[in-house]
Tab-separated table of C-alpha atoms in Angstrom:
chain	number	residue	atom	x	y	z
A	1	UNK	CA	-2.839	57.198	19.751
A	2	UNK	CA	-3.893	53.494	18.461
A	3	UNK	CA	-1.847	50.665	19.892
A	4	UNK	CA	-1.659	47.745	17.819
A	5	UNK	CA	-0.783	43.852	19.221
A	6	UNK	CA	1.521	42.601	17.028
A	7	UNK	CA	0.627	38.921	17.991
A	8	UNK	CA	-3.371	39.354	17.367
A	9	UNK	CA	-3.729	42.355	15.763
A	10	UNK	CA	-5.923	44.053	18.463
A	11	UNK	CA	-6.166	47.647	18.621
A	12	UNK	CA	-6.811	49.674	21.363
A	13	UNK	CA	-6.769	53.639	22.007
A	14	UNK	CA	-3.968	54.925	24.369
A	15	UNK	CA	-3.061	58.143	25.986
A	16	UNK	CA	0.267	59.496	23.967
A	17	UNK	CA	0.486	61.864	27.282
A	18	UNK	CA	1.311	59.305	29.691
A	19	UNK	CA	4.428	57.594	27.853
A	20	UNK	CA	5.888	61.296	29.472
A	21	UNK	CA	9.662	61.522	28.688
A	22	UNK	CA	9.927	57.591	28.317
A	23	UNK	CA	10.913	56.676	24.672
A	24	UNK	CA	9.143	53.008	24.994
A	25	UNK	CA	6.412	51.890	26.991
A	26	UNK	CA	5.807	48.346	27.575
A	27	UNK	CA	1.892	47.105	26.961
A	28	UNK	CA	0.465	43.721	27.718
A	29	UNK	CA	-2.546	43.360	25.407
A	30	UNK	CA	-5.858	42.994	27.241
A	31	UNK	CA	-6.899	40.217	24.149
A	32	UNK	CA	-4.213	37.945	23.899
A	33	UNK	CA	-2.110	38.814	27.108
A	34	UNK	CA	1.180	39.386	24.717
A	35	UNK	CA	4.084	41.756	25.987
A	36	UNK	CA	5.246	43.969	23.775
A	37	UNK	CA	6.853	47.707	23.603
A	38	UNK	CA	5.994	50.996	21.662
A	39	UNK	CA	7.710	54.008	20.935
A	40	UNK	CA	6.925	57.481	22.001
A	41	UNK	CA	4.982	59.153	18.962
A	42	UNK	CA	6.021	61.963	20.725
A	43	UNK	CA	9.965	61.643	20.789
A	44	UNK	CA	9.846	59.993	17.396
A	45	UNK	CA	7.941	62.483	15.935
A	46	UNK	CA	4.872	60.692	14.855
A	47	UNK	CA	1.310	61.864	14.747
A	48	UNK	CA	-0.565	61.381	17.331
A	49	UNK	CA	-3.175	59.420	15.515
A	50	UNK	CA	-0.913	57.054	13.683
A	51	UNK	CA	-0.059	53.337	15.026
A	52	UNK	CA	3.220	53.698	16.019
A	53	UNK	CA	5.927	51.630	14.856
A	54	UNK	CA	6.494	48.120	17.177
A	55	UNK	CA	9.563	47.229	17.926
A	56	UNK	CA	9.885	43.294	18.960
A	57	UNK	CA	11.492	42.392	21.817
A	58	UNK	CA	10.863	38.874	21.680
A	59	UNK	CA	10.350	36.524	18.819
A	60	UNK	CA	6.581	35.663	17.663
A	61	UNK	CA	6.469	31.549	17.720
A	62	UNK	CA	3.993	30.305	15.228
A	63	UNK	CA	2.129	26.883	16.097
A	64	UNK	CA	1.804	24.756	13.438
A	65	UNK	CA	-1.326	22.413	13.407
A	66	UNK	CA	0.117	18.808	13.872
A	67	UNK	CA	-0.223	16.591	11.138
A	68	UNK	CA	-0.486	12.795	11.436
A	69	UNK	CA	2.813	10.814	9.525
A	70	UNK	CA	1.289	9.045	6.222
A	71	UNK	CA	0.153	5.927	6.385
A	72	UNK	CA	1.443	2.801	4.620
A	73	UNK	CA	-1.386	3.381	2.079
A	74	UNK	CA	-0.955	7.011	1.488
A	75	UNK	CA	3.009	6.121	0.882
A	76	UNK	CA	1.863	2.897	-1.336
A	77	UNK	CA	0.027	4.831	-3.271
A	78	UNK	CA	2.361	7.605	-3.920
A	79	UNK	CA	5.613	4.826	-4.551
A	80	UNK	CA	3.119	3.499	-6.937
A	81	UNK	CA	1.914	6.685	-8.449
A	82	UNK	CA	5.697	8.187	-8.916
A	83	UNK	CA	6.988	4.603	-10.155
A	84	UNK	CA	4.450	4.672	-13.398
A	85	UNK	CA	5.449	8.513	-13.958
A	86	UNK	CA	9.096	7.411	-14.315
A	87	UNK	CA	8.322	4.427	-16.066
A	88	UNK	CA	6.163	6.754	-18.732
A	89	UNK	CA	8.868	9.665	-18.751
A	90	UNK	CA	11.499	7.176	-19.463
A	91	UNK	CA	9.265	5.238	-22.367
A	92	UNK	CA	8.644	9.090	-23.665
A	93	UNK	CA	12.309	9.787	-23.969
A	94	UNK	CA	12.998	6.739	-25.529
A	95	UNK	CA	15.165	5.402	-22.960
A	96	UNK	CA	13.579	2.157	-22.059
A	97	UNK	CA	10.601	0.120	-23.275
A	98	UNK	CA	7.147	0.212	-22.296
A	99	UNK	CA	8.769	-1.915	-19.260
A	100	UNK	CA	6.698	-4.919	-20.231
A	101	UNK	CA	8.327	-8.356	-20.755
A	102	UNK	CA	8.573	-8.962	-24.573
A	103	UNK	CA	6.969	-12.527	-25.557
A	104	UNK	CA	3.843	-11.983	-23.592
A	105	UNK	CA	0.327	-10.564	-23.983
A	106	UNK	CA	-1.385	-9.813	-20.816
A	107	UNK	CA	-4.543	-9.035	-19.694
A	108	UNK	CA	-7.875	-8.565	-17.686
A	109	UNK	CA	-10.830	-10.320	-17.889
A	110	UNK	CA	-14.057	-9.230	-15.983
A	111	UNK	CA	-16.236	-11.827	-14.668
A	112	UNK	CA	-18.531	-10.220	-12.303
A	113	UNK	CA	-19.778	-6.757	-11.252
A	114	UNK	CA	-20.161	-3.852	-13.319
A	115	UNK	CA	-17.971	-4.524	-16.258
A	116	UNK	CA	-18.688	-8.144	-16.660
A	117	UNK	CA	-17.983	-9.664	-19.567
A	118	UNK	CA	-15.319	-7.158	-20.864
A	119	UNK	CA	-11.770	-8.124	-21.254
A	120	UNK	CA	-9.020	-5.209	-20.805
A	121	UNK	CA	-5.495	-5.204	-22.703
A	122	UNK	CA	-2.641	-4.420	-19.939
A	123	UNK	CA	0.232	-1.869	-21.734
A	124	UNK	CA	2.140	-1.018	-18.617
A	125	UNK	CA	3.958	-2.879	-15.830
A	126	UNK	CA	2.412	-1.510	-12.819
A	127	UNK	CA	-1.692	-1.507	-13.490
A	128	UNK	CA	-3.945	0.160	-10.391
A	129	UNK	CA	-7.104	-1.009	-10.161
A	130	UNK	CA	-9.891	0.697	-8.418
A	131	UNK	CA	-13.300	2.009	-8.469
A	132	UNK	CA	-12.822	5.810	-10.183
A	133	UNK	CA	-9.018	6.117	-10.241
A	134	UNK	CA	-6.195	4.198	-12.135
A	135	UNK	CA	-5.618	2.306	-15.111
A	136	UNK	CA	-8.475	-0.577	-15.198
A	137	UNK	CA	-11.742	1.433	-13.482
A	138	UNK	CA	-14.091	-0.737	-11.825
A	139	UNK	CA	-16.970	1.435	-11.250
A	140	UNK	CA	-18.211	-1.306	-8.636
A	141	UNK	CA	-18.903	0.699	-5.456
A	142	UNK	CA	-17.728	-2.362	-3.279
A	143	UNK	CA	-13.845	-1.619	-4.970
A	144	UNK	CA	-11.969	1.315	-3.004
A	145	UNK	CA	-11.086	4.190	-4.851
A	146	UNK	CA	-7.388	2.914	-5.243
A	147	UNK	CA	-8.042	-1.096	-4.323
A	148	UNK	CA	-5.394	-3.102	-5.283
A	149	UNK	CA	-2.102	-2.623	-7.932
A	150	UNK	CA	-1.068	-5.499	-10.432
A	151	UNK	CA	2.575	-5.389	-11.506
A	152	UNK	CA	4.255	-7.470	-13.866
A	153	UNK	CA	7.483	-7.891	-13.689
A	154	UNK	CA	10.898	-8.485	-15.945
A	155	UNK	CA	10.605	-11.774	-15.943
A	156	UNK	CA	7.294	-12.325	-17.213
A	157	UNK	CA	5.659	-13.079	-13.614
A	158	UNK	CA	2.326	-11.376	-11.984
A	159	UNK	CA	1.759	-10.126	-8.375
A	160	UNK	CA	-1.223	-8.289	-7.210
A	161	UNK	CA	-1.137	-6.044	-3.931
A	162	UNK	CA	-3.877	-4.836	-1.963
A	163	UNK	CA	-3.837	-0.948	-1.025
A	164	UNK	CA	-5.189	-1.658	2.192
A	165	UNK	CA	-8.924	-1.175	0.546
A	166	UNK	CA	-11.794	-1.501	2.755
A	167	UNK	CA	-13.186	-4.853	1.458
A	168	UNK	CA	-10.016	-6.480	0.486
A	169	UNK	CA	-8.216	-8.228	-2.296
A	170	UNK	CA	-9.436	-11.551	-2.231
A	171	UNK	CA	-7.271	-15.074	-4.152
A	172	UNK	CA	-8.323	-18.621	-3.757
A	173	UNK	CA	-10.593	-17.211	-1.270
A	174	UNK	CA	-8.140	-15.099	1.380
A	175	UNK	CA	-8.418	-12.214	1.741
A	176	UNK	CA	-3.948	-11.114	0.865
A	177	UNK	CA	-1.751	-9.520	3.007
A	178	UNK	CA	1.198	-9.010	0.843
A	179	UNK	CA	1.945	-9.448	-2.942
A	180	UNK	CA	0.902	-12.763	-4.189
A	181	UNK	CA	1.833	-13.937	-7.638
A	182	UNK	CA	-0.880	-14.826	-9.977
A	183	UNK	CA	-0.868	-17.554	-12.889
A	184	UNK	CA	-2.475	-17.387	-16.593
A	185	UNK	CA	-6.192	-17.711	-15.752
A	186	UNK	CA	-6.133	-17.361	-12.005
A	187	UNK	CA	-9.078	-15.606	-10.283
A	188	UNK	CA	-9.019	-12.461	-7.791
A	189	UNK	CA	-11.658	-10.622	-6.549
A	190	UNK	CA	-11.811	-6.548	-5.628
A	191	UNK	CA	-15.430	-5.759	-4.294
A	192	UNK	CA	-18.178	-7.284	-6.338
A	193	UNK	CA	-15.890	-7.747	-9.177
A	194	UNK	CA	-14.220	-11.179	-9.994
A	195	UNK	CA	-11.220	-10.486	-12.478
A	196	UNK	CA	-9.264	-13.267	-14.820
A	197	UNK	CA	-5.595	-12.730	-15.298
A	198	UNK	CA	-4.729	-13.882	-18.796
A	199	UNK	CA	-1.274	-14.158	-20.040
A	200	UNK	CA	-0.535	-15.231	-23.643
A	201	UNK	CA	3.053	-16.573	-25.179
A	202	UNK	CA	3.387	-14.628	-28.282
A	203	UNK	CA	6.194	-16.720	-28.991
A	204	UNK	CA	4.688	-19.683	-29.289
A	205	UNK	CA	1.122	-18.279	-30.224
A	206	UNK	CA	1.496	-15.391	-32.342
A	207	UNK	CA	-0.932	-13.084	-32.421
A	208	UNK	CA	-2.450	-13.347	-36.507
C-alpha cells in the first residue's frame, strides 16, 4: 500500500501484511519525522493500492512567517491615503465641500528641479507630494516616492510634513521633524526641487 505524511506529503510504499489484525498502525515519516496513524486497508476494506484514509491524532500547527509591525511611514502614509478617500467620497455624495477653506486660492510654485518654472493649482486639503505618486509629481529623482504631505486646514493655515523621505523636507534651511506651518510665499525644499507656497485672499482680491 502507499502511505502518505499528512504534514509533508511524502509517500512511501508499505507492507499492508504487517498491520496483521491491528486496525491502526502508527508511522513516523522518515522525511519530516511526523507521527501519525493509518488504518488497516485490510479491515476497512480498501484496496491494497489505494492511500488509505489518515486519521489525525494530533493537530497540524502551521508557522506563519513573522512579519515586522508597520512603520510610522507605512501608517502615515496609509492615515494620509484613507483621509483623502473620505474626504473625496464625502465631496462625491455631496455631503461636505471640497474641504478647502472658502476665501482662499492656494497653490504651488516650482522653483527648481524638474518642473521649474510651473505653478500648480491646489483643489484638495491634504496634497502628497512626491517623485511618481500623489497629487503634485515631482519627477526629481532626489524626492522619495511619497516625500512629504501639505495639508491645509479649516482655518485657512498651511503645514507641510515630511514622510520620513530619504533626503528630507527642508524650511528655512532644517531639515523638519514634525508639521511646520508655512506662510504665503514661504520656501521648502523636497530633493532638488525648491517649491513656493502661494496663498491668495479671494476676498479681498477677486479672481477677474
Amino acid at each position: 500500500m502507499i502511505v502518505v505524511c499528512p504534514a509533508c506529503q511524502a509517500r512511501f510504499q508499505y507492507d499492508d501484511n504487517r498491520f496483521g489484525q491491528a486496525r491502526t498502525k502508527r508511522f513516523k515519516c522518515p522525511k519530516c519525522a511526523h507521527l501519525f496513524e493509518v488504518a488497516n486497508p485490510t479491515v476497512a476494506g480498501l484496496p491494497a493500492d489505494e492511500p488509505a484514509p489518515i486519521p489525525l491524532t494530533m493537530p497540524i500547527s502551521v508557522s506563519l512567517p513573522e512579519q515586522e509591525p508597520p512603520s510610522e511611514a507605512t501608517l502615515a502614509s496609509a492615515f494620509t491615503t484613507a483621509r483623502r478617500d473620505r474626504d473625496s467620497l464625502l465631496v462625491a455624495a455631496g455631503v461636505q465641500g471640497a474641504g478647502l477653506p472658502t476665501g482662499f486660492k492656494f497653490s504651488l510654485a516650482f522653483l527648481t528641479g524638474p518642473q521649474a518654472s510651473t505653478v500648480q493649482v491646489l483643489e484638495r486639503p491634504l496634497i502628497v507630494i512626491g517623485r511618481e505618486e500623489g497629487d503634485v509629481i515631482t519627477q526629481d529623482p532626489e524626492t522619495s516616492r511619497r516625500h512629504a504631505v501639505l495639508e491645509i486646514r479649516s482655518d485657512g493655515t498651511a503645514w507641510i510634513t515630511d514622510q520620513e523621505s530619504t533626503n528630507g523636507t527642508m524650511v528655512n534651511g532644517e531639515r523638519i521633524t514634525g508639521p511646520v506651518q508655512l506662510i504665503n510665499r514661504q520656501e521648502f525644499i523636497c530633493g532638488n526641487s525648491t517649491f513656493m507656497l502661494l496663498v491668495r485672499n479671494t476676498n479681498e482680491y477677486p479672481l477677474h
